PDB file of C-alpha atoms and ligand atoms in Angstrom:
ATOM      1  CA  MET A   1      13.255   9.219   1.292  1.00  0.00           C
ATOM      2  CA  ILE A   2      14.724  11.182  -1.598  1.00  0.00           C
ATOM      3  CA  ILE A   3      16.403   9.504  -4.598  1.00  0.00           C
ATOM      4  CA  PRO A   4      19.600  11.611  -5.076  1.00  0.00           C
ATOM      5  CA  ASP A   5      19.455  13.642  -8.245  1.00  0.00           C
ATOM      6  CA  LYS A   6      22.505  11.963  -9.802  1.00  0.00           C
ATOM      7  CA  GLN A   7      20.782   8.577  -9.478  1.00  0.00           C
ATOM      8  CA  VAL A   8      17.743   9.765 -11.408  1.00  0.00           C
ATOM      9  CA  THR A   9      18.658   8.655 -14.909  1.00  0.00           C
ATOM     10  CA  THR A  10      15.198   9.318 -16.418  1.00  0.00           C
ATOM     11  CA  ARG A  11      16.021  12.983 -16.548  1.00  0.00           C
ATOM     12  CA  GLU A  12      12.717  14.218 -17.869  1.00  0.00           C
ATOM     13  CA  VAL A  13      11.125  14.009 -14.364  1.00  0.00           C
ATOM     14  CA  THR A  14      13.636  16.461 -12.906  1.00  0.00           C
ATOM     15  CA  SER A  15      12.035  19.206 -14.922  1.00  0.00           C
ATOM     16  CA  TRP A  16       8.453  18.475 -13.695  1.00  0.00           C
ATOM     17  CA  ARG A  17       7.044  21.359 -11.595  1.00  0.00           C
ATOM     18  CA  GLY A  18       4.348  20.959  -8.949  1.00  0.00           C
ATOM     19  CA  LEU A  19       3.276  17.617  -7.436  1.00  0.00           C
ATOM     20  CA  HIS A  20       3.306  14.527  -9.615  1.00  0.00           C
ATOM     21  CA  LEU A  21       2.398  11.042  -8.437  1.00  0.00           C
ATOM     22  CA  LEU A  22       3.442   7.847 -10.188  1.00  0.00           C
ATOM     23  CA  HIS A  23       1.017   5.245  -8.906  1.00  0.00           C
ATOM     24  CA  PHE A  24      -1.155   2.215  -9.647  1.00  0.00           C
ATOM     25  CA  GLN A  25      -4.924   2.125  -9.026  1.00  0.00           C
ATOM     26  CA  SER A  26      -4.974  -1.069  -6.927  1.00  0.00           C
ATOM     27  CA  SER A  27      -1.643  -0.719  -5.173  1.00  0.00           C
ATOM     28  CA  SER A  28      -2.157  -0.328  -1.390  1.00  0.00           C
ATOM     29  CA  CYS A  29       0.755   2.069  -0.948  1.00  0.00           C
ATOM     30  CA  SER A  30      -0.483   4.220  -3.858  1.00  0.00           C
ATOM     31  CA  GLN A  31      -4.026   4.265  -2.374  1.00  0.00           C
ATOM     32  CA  LYS A  32      -2.587   5.453   0.987  1.00  0.00           C
ATOM     33  CA  VAL A  33      -0.845   8.463  -0.665  1.00  0.00           C
ATOM     34  CA  ARG A  34      -3.838   9.296  -2.889  1.00  0.00           C
ATOM     35  CA  VAL A  35      -6.197   9.356   0.090  1.00  0.00           C
ATOM     36  CA  PHE A  36      -3.690  11.504   1.895  1.00  0.00           C
ATOM     37  CA  LEU A  37      -3.397  13.989  -1.020  1.00  0.00           C
ATOM     38  CA  ARG A  38      -7.193  14.261  -1.187  1.00  0.00           C
ATOM     39  CA  GLU A  39      -7.650  14.741   2.536  1.00  0.00           C
ATOM     40  CA  LYS A  40      -4.875  17.326   2.568  1.00  0.00           C
ATOM     41  CA  GLY A  41      -6.520  19.178  -0.307  1.00  0.00           C
ATOM     42  CA  LEU A  42      -3.449  19.180  -2.553  1.00  0.00           C
ATOM     43  CA  ASP A  43      -3.633  19.223  -6.350  1.00  0.00           C
ATOM     44  CA  TRP A  44      -1.443  16.685  -8.195  1.00  0.00           C
ATOM     45  CA  VAL A  45      -0.728  15.342 -11.636  1.00  0.00           C
ATOM     46  CA  SER A  46      -1.465  11.635 -12.111  1.00  0.00           C
ATOM     47  CA  HIS A  47       1.045   9.362 -13.843  1.00  0.00           C
ATOM     48  CA  PRO A  48      -0.438   5.818 -13.790  1.00  0.00           C
ATOM     49  CA  VAL A  49       2.110   2.980 -13.843  1.00  0.00           C
ATOM     50  CA  ASP A  50       0.463  -0.285 -14.778  1.00  0.00           C
ATOM     51  CA  LEU A  51       1.965  -2.950 -12.567  1.00  0.00           C
ATOM     52  CA  ALA A  52      -0.053  -5.652 -14.356  1.00  0.00           C
ATOM     53  CA  ARG A  53       1.691  -4.719 -17.601  1.00  0.00           C
ATOM     54  CA  GLN A  54       5.030  -4.590 -15.745  1.00  0.00           C
ATOM     55  CA  GLU A  55       5.512  -0.915 -16.504  1.00  0.00           C
ATOM     56  CA  HIS A  56       7.602  -0.653 -13.274  1.00  0.00           C
ATOM     57  CA  VAL A  57      10.190  -3.065 -14.650  1.00  0.00           C
ATOM     58  CA  THR A  58      11.252  -0.797 -17.468  1.00  0.00           C
ATOM     59  CA  ALA A  59      14.469   1.172 -17.812  1.00  0.00           C
ATOM     60  CA  ARG A  60      12.351   4.359 -17.698  1.00  0.00           C
ATOM     61  CA  PHE A  61      10.711   3.602 -14.356  1.00  0.00           C
ATOM     62  CA  LEU A  62      13.815   2.090 -12.775  1.00  0.00           C
ATOM     63  CA  GLY A  63      15.620   5.267 -13.754  1.00  0.00           C
ATOM     64  CA  ILE A  64      13.173   7.120 -11.468  1.00  0.00           C
ATOM     65  CA  ASN A  65      12.868   4.602  -8.624  1.00  0.00           C
ATOM     66  CA  PRO A  66      15.647   1.986  -8.734  1.00  0.00           C
ATOM     67  CA  ARG A  67      13.546  -0.292  -6.427  1.00  0.00           C
ATOM     68  CA  GLY A  68      10.915  -0.611  -9.091  1.00  0.00           C
ATOM     69  CA  VAL A  69       7.929   0.046  -6.802  1.00  0.00           C
ATOM     70  CA  VAL A  70       5.145   2.597  -6.608  1.00  0.00           C
ATOM     71  CA  PRO A  71       4.204   5.135  -5.392  1.00  0.00           C
ATOM     72  CA  VAL A  72       6.751   7.790  -6.413  1.00  0.00           C
ATOM     73  CA  LEU A  73       6.184  11.456  -5.755  1.00  0.00           C
ATOM     74  CA  VAL A  74       8.025  14.008  -7.870  1.00  0.00           C
ATOM     75  CA  HIS A  75       7.799  17.488  -6.391  1.00  0.00           C
ATOM     76  CA  ASP A  76       9.453  20.307  -8.338  1.00  0.00           C
ATOM     77  CA  GLY A  77      11.823  17.786  -9.989  1.00  0.00           C
ATOM     78  CA  VAL A  78      12.820  15.984  -6.709  1.00  0.00           C
ATOM     79  CA  VAL A  79      12.029  12.279  -6.494  1.00  0.00           C
ATOM     80  CA  HIS A  80      10.501  10.940  -3.216  1.00  0.00           C
ATOM     81  CA  VAL A  81       9.824   7.281  -2.535  1.00  0.00           C
ATOM     82  CA  GLU A  82       8.356   5.278   0.393  1.00  0.00           C
ATOM     83  CA  SER A  83       4.682   6.012   0.979  1.00  0.00           C
ATOM     84  CA  ASN A  84       4.984   6.843   4.642  1.00  0.00           C
ATOM     85  CA  ASP A  85       7.910   9.263   4.026  1.00  0.00           C
ATOM     86  CA  ILE A  86       5.949  10.780   1.154  1.00  0.00           C
ATOM     87  CA  MET A  87       2.920  11.479   3.429  1.00  0.00           C
ATOM     88  CA  GLU A  88       5.174  13.082   6.096  1.00  0.00           C
ATOM     89  CA  TYR A  89       6.725  15.269   3.385  1.00  0.00           C
ATOM     90  CA  LEU A  90       3.266  16.235   2.003  1.00  0.00           C
ATOM     91  CA  ASP A  91       1.989  17.053   5.487  1.00  0.00           C
ATOM     92  CA  ALA A  92       4.535  19.858   5.823  1.00  0.00           C
ATOM     93  CA  LEU A  93       3.313  21.610   2.647  1.00  0.00           C
ATOM     94  CA  PRO A  94       0.990  24.597   3.060  1.00  0.00           C
ATOM     95  CA  SER A  95      -2.661  23.670   2.966  1.00  0.00           C
ATOM     96  CA  GLN A  96      -5.980  24.493   4.667  1.00  0.00           C
ATOM     97  CA  GLU A  97      -6.368  20.893   5.702  1.00  0.00           C
ATOM     98  CA  GLY A  98      -4.471  18.942   8.351  1.00  0.00           C
ATOM     99  CA  PRO A  99      -1.997  18.581   9.862  1.00  0.00           C
ATOM    100  CA  PHE A 100      -2.276  14.822   9.790  1.00  0.00           C
ATOM    101  CA  PHE A 101       0.945  14.210  11.766  1.00  0.00           C
ATOM    102  CA  PRO A 102       1.088  15.358  15.359  1.00  0.00           C
ATOM    103  CA  ARG A 103       3.145  18.536  15.989  1.00  0.00           C
ATOM    104  CA  THR A 104       4.789  17.554  19.313  1.00  0.00           C
ATOM    105  CA  ASP A 105       8.006  15.586  19.107  1.00  0.00           C
ATOM    106  CA  ALA A 106       6.896  12.836  21.517  1.00  0.00           C
ATOM    107  CA  GLU A 107       3.596  12.163  19.692  1.00  0.00           C
ATOM    108  CA  ARG A 108       5.267  12.391  16.294  1.00  0.00           C
ATOM    109  CA  ALA A 109       7.802   9.819  17.343  1.00  0.00           C
ATOM    110  CA  ARG A 110       4.964   7.480  18.488  1.00  0.00           C
ATOM    111  CA  VAL A 111       3.174   7.947  15.106  1.00  0.00           C
ATOM    112  CA  LYS A 112       6.332   7.211  13.173  1.00  0.00           C
ATOM    113  CA  GLU A 113       6.960   4.081  15.173  1.00  0.00           C
ATOM    114  CA  ASN A 114       3.454   2.943  14.389  1.00  0.00           C
ATOM    115  CA  LEU A 115       3.970   3.687  10.644  1.00  0.00           C
ATOM    116  CA  GLU A 116       7.135   1.610  10.761  1.00  0.00           C
ATOM    117  CA  LEU A 117       5.081  -1.244  12.125  1.00  0.00           C
ATOM    118  CA  GLU A 118       2.610  -0.747   9.231  1.00  0.00           C
ATOM    119  CA  ASP A 119       5.496  -0.770   6.739  1.00  0.00           C
ATOM    120  CA  SER A 120       7.027  -3.860   8.343  1.00  0.00           C
ATOM    121  CA  LEU A 121       3.762  -5.740   7.649  1.00  0.00           C
ATOM    122  CA  HIS A 122       3.769  -4.818   3.953  1.00  0.00           C
ATOM    123  CA  MET A 123       4.902  -8.252   2.791  1.00  0.00           C
ATOM    124  CA  ASP A 124       2.280  -9.896   5.035  1.00  0.00           C
ATOM    125  CA  LEU A 125      -0.354  -7.674   3.385  1.00  0.00           C
ATOM    126  CA  ARG A 126       0.994  -8.749   0.023  1.00  0.00           C
ATOM    127  CA  ASN A 127       0.933 -12.392   1.095  1.00  0.00           C
ATOM    128  CA  LEU A 128      -2.829 -12.064   1.824  1.00  0.00           C
ATOM    129  CA  THR A 129      -3.550  -9.982  -1.316  1.00  0.00           C
ATOM    130  CA  MET A 130      -1.766 -12.292  -3.659  1.00  0.00           C
ATOM    131  CA  GLY A 131      -2.812 -15.423  -1.774  1.00  0.00           C
ATOM    132  CA  PHE A 132      -6.536 -14.672  -1.417  1.00  0.00           C
ATOM    133  CA  ILE A 133      -7.660 -11.773  -3.592  1.00  0.00           C
ATOM    134  CA  MET A 134      -5.742 -12.116  -6.861  1.00  0.00           C
ATOM    135  CA  PRO A 135      -5.438 -15.377  -8.784  1.00  0.00           C
ATOM    136  CA  ARG A 136      -1.823 -16.459  -9.052  1.00  0.00           C
ATOM    137  CA  LEU A 137      -2.228 -17.277 -12.722  1.00  0.00           C
ATOM    138  CA  LEU A 138      -2.864 -13.600 -13.423  1.00  0.00           C
ATOM    139  CA  ALA A 139      -0.654 -11.967 -10.725  1.00  0.00           C
ATOM    140  CA  ARG A 140       2.537 -13.966 -11.017  1.00  0.00           C
ATOM    141  CA  LYS A 141       5.411 -12.484 -13.039  1.00  0.00           C
ATOM    142  CA  SER A 142       7.227 -14.352 -15.749  1.00  0.00           C
ATOM    143  CA  ALA A 143      10.864 -15.445 -15.366  1.00  0.00           C
ATOM    144  CA  ALA A 144      11.780 -12.962 -18.102  1.00  0.00           C
ATOM    145  CA  THR A 145      10.162 -10.041 -16.240  1.00  0.00           C
ATOM    146  CA  LEU A 146      11.975 -11.024 -13.014  1.00  0.00           C
ATOM    147  CA  GLU A 147      15.317 -11.263 -14.809  1.00  0.00           C
ATOM    148  CA  ARG A 148      14.753  -7.816 -16.319  1.00  0.00           C
ATOM    149  CA  TRP A 149      13.818  -6.398 -12.906  1.00  0.00           C
ATOM    150  CA  GLU A 150      17.057  -7.800 -11.530  1.00  0.00           C
ATOM    151  CA  ARG A 151      19.182  -6.532 -14.416  1.00  0.00           C
ATOM    152  CA  GLU A 152      17.905  -3.120 -15.419  1.00  0.00           C
ATOM    153  CA  GLY A 153      19.143   0.104 -13.932  1.00  0.00           C
ATOM    154  CA  ARG A 154      21.060   0.726 -10.731  1.00  0.00           C
ATOM    155  CA  ASP A 155      21.239  -1.980  -8.096  1.00  0.00           C
ATOM    156  CA  ASP A 156      19.197  -1.614  -4.881  1.00  0.00           C
ATOM    157  CA  PRO A 157      19.107  -4.135  -1.940  1.00  0.00           C
ATOM    158  CA  LYS A 158      15.304  -3.727  -1.590  1.00  0.00           C
ATOM    159  CA  ARG A 159      14.857  -4.662  -5.189  1.00  0.00           C
ATOM    160  CA  ALA A 160      16.578  -8.009  -4.613  1.00  0.00           C
ATOM    161  CA  LEU A 161      13.976  -8.719  -1.886  1.00  0.00           C
ATOM    162  CA  GLU A 162      11.155  -7.819  -4.217  1.00  0.00           C
ATOM    163  CA  VAL A 163      12.418 -10.142  -6.934  1.00  0.00           C
ATOM    164  CA  LYS A 164      12.866 -12.998  -4.460  1.00  0.00           C
ATOM    165  CA  TRP A 165       9.306 -12.607  -3.177  1.00  0.00           C
ATOM    166  CA  TRP A 166       7.900 -12.719  -6.684  1.00  0.00           C
ATOM    167  CA  ARG A 167      10.076 -15.691  -7.666  1.00  0.00           C
ATOM    168  CA  ASP A 168       8.888 -17.657  -4.624  1.00  0.00           C
ATOM    169  CA  TYR A 169       5.272 -16.680  -5.393  1.00  0.00           C
ATOM    170  CA  ALA A 170       5.605 -17.864  -8.986  1.00  0.00           C
ATOM    171  CA  ASP A 171       7.060 -21.152  -7.752  1.00  0.00           C
ATOM    172  CA  HIS A 172       4.640 -22.106  -4.983  1.00  0.00           C
ATOM    173  CA  GLY A 173       2.130 -19.315  -4.264  1.00  0.00           C
ATOM    174  CA  ILE A 174       1.365 -18.548  -0.595  1.00  0.00           C
ATOM    175  CA  MET A 175       1.706 -21.580   1.648  1.00  0.00           C
ATOM    176  CA  PRO A 176      -0.950 -22.019   4.419  1.00  0.00           C
ATOM    177  CA  GLU A 177       1.641 -21.517   7.251  1.00  0.00           C
ATOM    178  CA  THR A 178       2.721 -18.220   5.615  1.00  0.00           C
ATOM    179  CA  ALA A 179      -0.896 -17.113   5.334  1.00  0.00           C
ATOM    180  CA  GLN A 180      -1.460 -17.989   9.003  1.00  0.00           C
ATOM    181  CA  ALA A 181       1.579 -16.022  10.114  1.00  0.00           C
ATOM    182  CA  SER A 182       0.469 -12.984   8.088  1.00  0.00           C
ATOM    183  CA  VAL A 183      -3.044 -13.148   9.564  1.00  0.00           C
ATOM    184  CA  ASP A 184      -1.680 -13.560  13.117  1.00  0.00           C
ATOM    185  CA  ALA A 185       0.630 -10.520  12.698  1.00  0.00           C
ATOM    186  CA  HIS A 186      -2.325  -8.377  11.609  1.00  0.00           C
ATOM    187  CA  ARG A 187      -4.701  -9.742  14.241  1.00  0.00           C
ATOM    188  CA  LYS A 188      -2.362  -8.681  17.051  1.00  0.00           C
ATOM    189  CA  VAL A 189      -2.360  -5.055  15.772  1.00  0.00           C
ATOM    190  CA  PHE A 190      -6.112  -5.067  15.200  1.00  0.00           C
ATOM    191  CA  GLU A 191      -6.728  -6.213  18.784  1.00  0.00           C
ATOM    192  CA  THR A 192      -4.754  -3.255  20.128  1.00  0.00           C
ATOM    193  CA  PHE A 193      -6.600  -0.835  17.850  1.00  0.00           C
ATOM    194  CA  ASP A 194      -9.942  -2.326  18.828  1.00  0.00           C
ATOM    195  CA  GLU A 195      -9.204  -1.416  22.440  1.00  0.00           C
ATOM    196  CA  ARG A 196      -8.067   2.073  21.569  1.00  0.00           C
ATOM    197  CA  LEU A 197     -11.147   2.623  19.400  1.00  0.00           C
ATOM    198  CA  ALA A 198     -13.446   1.703  22.322  1.00  0.00           C
ATOM    199  CA  ILE A 199     -12.324   5.008  23.861  1.00  0.00           C
ATOM    200  CA  ASP A 200     -11.542   7.285  20.899  1.00  0.00           C
ATOM    201  CA  ASP A 201     -13.057   7.844  17.428  1.00  0.00           C
ATOM    202  CA  CYS A 202      -9.787   7.754  15.563  1.00  0.00           C
ATOM    203  CA  LEU A 203      -6.450   6.040  16.076  1.00  0.00           C
ATOM    204  CA  ILE A 204      -5.045   9.155  17.802  1.00  0.00           C
ATOM    205  CA  GLY A 205      -7.742  10.913  19.748  1.00  0.00           C
ATOM    206  CA  ASP A 206     -10.773  12.099  17.857  1.00  0.00           C
ATOM    207  CA  ARG A 207      -9.043  13.746  14.914  1.00  0.00           C
ATOM    208  CA  LEU A 208      -8.330  12.099  11.572  1.00  0.00           C
ATOM    209  CA  SER A 209      -4.561  11.395  11.263  1.00  0.00           C
ATOM    210  CA  VAL A 210      -2.096   9.689   9.026  1.00  0.00           C
ATOM    211  CA  LEU A 211      -2.624   6.492  11.100  1.00  0.00           C
ATOM    212  CA  ASP A 212      -6.275   6.324  10.149  1.00  0.00           C
ATOM    213  CA  ILE A 213      -5.339   6.667   6.503  1.00  0.00           C
ATOM    214  CA  ALA A 214      -2.549   4.089   6.604  1.00  0.00           C
ATOM    215  CA  TRP A 215      -4.405   1.456   8.599  1.00  0.00           C
ATOM    216  CA  PHE A 216      -7.696   1.927   6.717  1.00  0.00           C
ATOM    217  CA  ILE A 217      -5.883   0.705   3.629  1.00  0.00           C
ATOM    218  CA  THR A 218      -4.697  -2.394   5.499  1.00  0.00           C
ATOM    219  CA  THR A 219      -8.095  -3.216   7.087  1.00  0.00           C
ATOM    220  CA  ARG A 220      -9.865  -2.747   3.741  1.00  0.00           C
ATOM    221  CA  ARG A 221      -7.370  -5.101   2.028  1.00  0.00           C
ATOM    222  CA  LEU A 222      -7.644  -7.766   4.741  1.00  0.00           C
ATOM    223  CA  SER A 223     -11.381  -7.576   4.643  1.00  0.00           C
ATOM    224  CA  LEU A 224     -11.320  -8.105   0.840  1.00  0.00           C
ATOM    225  CA  ALA A 225      -9.049 -11.092   1.373  1.00  0.00           C
ATOM    226  CA  GLY A 226     -11.741 -12.633   3.634  1.00  0.00           C
ATOM    227  CA  TYR A 227     -10.488 -11.604   7.074  1.00  0.00           C
ATOM    228  CA  PRO A 228     -13.443 -11.310   9.482  1.00  0.00           C
ATOM    229  CA  LEU A 229     -13.103  -7.652  10.498  1.00  0.00           C
ATOM    230  CA  GLN A 230     -16.307  -7.979  12.598  1.00  0.00           C
ATOM    231  CA  ARG A 231     -14.167  -9.927  15.045  1.00  0.00           C
ATOM    232  CA  HIS A 232     -13.035  -6.447  16.211  1.00  0.00           C
ATOM    233  CA  PRO A 233     -16.291  -4.517  16.606  1.00  0.00           C
ATOM    234  CA  ASN A 234     -14.790  -1.046  17.287  1.00  0.00           C
ATOM    235  CA  LEU A 235     -12.314  -1.363  14.416  1.00  0.00           C
ATOM    236  CA  SER A 236     -15.092  -2.528  12.166  1.00  0.00           C
ATOM    237  CA  ARG A 237     -17.231   0.543  13.044  1.00  0.00           C
ATOM    238  CA  TRP A 238     -14.242   2.826  12.502  1.00  0.00           C
ATOM    239  CA  HIS A 239     -13.672   1.237   9.060  1.00  0.00           C
ATOM    240  CA  ALA A 240     -17.395   1.665   8.137  1.00  0.00           C
ATOM    241  CA  ARG A 241     -17.207   5.314   9.149  1.00  0.00           C
ATOM    242  CA  LEU A 242     -14.089   6.046   7.103  1.00  0.00           C
ATOM    243  CA  VAL A 243     -15.302   4.331   3.990  1.00  0.00           C
ATOM    244  CA  ARG A 244     -18.125   6.926   3.888  1.00  0.00           C
ATOM    245  CA  ARG A 245     -15.560   9.715   3.354  1.00  0.00           C
ATOM    246  CA  PRO A 246     -15.341  10.385  -0.462  1.00  0.00           C
ATOM    247  CA  ALA A 247     -11.526  10.407  -0.502  1.00  0.00           C
ATOM    248  CA  PHE A 248     -11.376   6.990   1.145  1.00  0.00           C
ATOM    249  CA  ALA A 249     -14.112   5.452  -0.993  1.00  0.00           C
ATOM    250  CA  GLU A 250     -12.959   6.827  -4.299  1.00  0.00           C
ATOM    251  CA  GLU A 251      -9.197   6.437  -3.989  1.00  0.00           C
ATOM    252  CA  THR A 252      -9.482   2.755  -2.942  1.00  0.00           C
ATOM    253  CA  ARG A 253     -11.970   1.744  -5.608  1.00  0.00           C
ATOM    254  CA  ASP A 254     -10.714  -1.014  -7.890  1.00  0.00           C
ATOM    255  CA  THR A 255     -11.083  -0.886 -11.647  1.00  0.00           C
ATOM    256  CA  ALA A 256     -14.476  -1.913 -13.091  1.00  0.00           C
ATOM    257  CA  LEU A 257     -12.925  -5.089 -14.417  1.00  0.00           C
ATOM    258  CA  LEU A 258     -11.615  -6.157 -11.017  1.00  0.00           C
ATOM    259  CA  ARG A 259     -14.870  -5.136  -9.276  1.00  0.00           C
ATOM    260  CA  ALA A 260     -16.686  -7.519 -11.621  1.00  0.00           C
ATOM    261  CA  PHE A 261     -14.164 -10.313 -11.436  1.00  0.00           C
ATOM    262  CA  LEU A 262     -13.041 -10.422  -7.769  1.00  0.00           C
ATOM    263  CA  PRO A 263     -16.380 -11.538  -6.210  1.00  0.00           C
ATOM    264  CA  LEU A 264     -16.600 -14.432  -8.728  1.00  0.00           C
ATOM    265  CA  TYR A 265     -13.039 -15.468  -7.917  1.00  0.00           C
ATOM    266  CA  ALA A 266     -13.785 -15.249  -4.171  1.00  0.00           C
ATOM    267  CA  MET A 267     -16.824 -17.529  -4.624  1.00  0.00           C
ATOM    268  CA  PHE A 268     -14.733 -19.982  -6.635  1.00  0.00           C
ATOM    269  CA  ARG A 269     -12.138 -20.119  -3.788  1.00  0.00           C
ATOM    270  CA  ARG A 270     -14.857 -20.727  -1.209  1.00  0.00           C
ATOM    271  CA  LEU A 271     -16.259 -23.612  -3.265  1.00  0.00           C
ATOM    272  CA  ARG A 272     -12.786 -25.124  -3.571  1.00  0.00           C
ATOM    273  CA  GLY A 273     -12.133 -24.700   0.157  1.00  0.00           C
ATOM    274  CA  THR A 274      -9.104 -22.430  -0.419  1.00  0.00           C
ATOM    275  CA  SER A 275     -10.425 -19.154   0.942  1.00  0.00           C
ATOM    276  CA  LEU A 276      -8.662 -17.373   3.876  1.00  0.00           C
ATOM    277  CA  SER A 277     -10.992 -18.834   6.494  1.00  0.00           C
ATOM    278  CA  ASP A 278     -10.395 -22.345   5.150  1.00  0.00           C
ATOM    279  CA  VAL A 279      -6.643 -22.244   5.551  1.00  0.00           C
ATOM    280  CA  THR A 280      -6.340 -20.101   8.722  1.00  0.00           C
ATOM    281  CA  HIS A 281      -8.067 -19.938  12.068  1.00  0.00           C
TER     282      HIS A 281
HETATM  283  N1  GSH B   1       7.612   0.399   1.388  1.00  0.00           N
HETATM  284  C1  GSH B   1       7.157   0.794   0.091  1.00  0.00           C
HETATM  285  C2  GSH B   1       6.555  -0.374  -0.598  1.00  0.00           C
HETATM  286  C3  GSH B   1       6.172  -0.091  -2.033  1.00  0.00           C
HETATM  287  C4  GSH B   1       5.633  -1.296  -2.736  1.00  0.00           C
HETATM  288  O1  GSH B   1       5.974  -2.459  -2.410  1.00  0.00           O
HETATM  289  N2  GSH B   1       4.750  -1.042  -3.718  1.00  0.00           N
HETATM  290  C5  GSH B   1       4.117  -2.134  -4.399  1.00  0.00           C
HETATM  291  C6  GSH B   1       2.640  -1.836  -4.647  1.00  0.00           C
HETATM  292  S1  GSH B   1       1.765  -1.615  -3.108  1.00  0.00           S
HETATM  293  C7  GSH B   1       4.735  -2.361  -5.792  1.00  0.00           C
HETATM  294  O2  GSH B   1       5.037  -1.416  -6.476  1.00  0.00           O
HETATM  295  N3  GSH B   1       4.926  -3.611  -6.150  1.00  0.00           N
HETATM  296  C8  GSH B   1       5.459  -4.048  -7.411  1.00  0.00           C
HETATM  297  C9  GSH B   1       4.648  -5.151  -8.041  1.00  0.00           C
HETATM  298  O3  GSH B   1       3.563  -5.416  -7.554  1.00  0.00           O
HETATM  299  O4  GSH B   1       5.137  -5.724  -8.983  1.00  0.00           O
HETATM  300  C10 GSH B   1       6.195   1.963   0.214  1.00  0.00           C
HETATM  301  O5  GSH B   1       5.577   2.121   1.240  1.00  0.00           O
HETATM  302  O6  GSH B   1       6.111   2.797  -0.709  1.00  0.00           O
END
């Protein structure tokens, strides 16, 4: 999806030439696009946006993406948002690598339907990330930040949903029934994939595609949250194979601080009986 030029109020980006990605290290949607760029063999300029420091809730960032979320691709001054749309756009650029989307209309339609499913589970993925990987004390946003997010820049209906999610999270965290529903929604998809991967090496046939990239990010995140991926043996083997690819391993690596902190926090949750496996079945 393109943000129309007249809505881009941070005008400096309209003069950027080449591929520029505004992204955050640990954001799942940013990881997806970074892995895609690497596998596609495209060069790009990195513009980190620190979500922990609320850099996406500034007039500058909202003047680029009024929704206030990453990733954002700027290509020759044109602003593209929505990670799945960005990957489809990138796939059409000339490169030695790929394509990662099928070329026939029927197969392409099936892939896009599957990517819509992945996008529709984004809030479930966030429920599990914020509920079981990140401590709420660190991850929640202050009332002042949320008011700023609501107020700054041009209005956008998706932004209202974002603010509501973060307000609910600050108020009561992730309730066990919400976590259960998010796990169930993912488990259903994983069961289908597990059957498919009993026959093929990748999610479409034996060739790496955008679906492997998109769903790898999801499976990695769920596994970090404590989801027992080994429950789906073929999916688990597929995941282990992909993590050996440098693009997948490097672009999904958390910061050194998080790598040191997250296992301790996971242990703390297990001791308190509040880990994913304690509140779901
Ligand atoms: N559907 C969008 C979702 C983008 C999104 O929600 N990005 C998250 C990071 S994965 C974000 O920027 N969240 C703002 C925050 O965490 O405060 C996409 O696929 O690009």
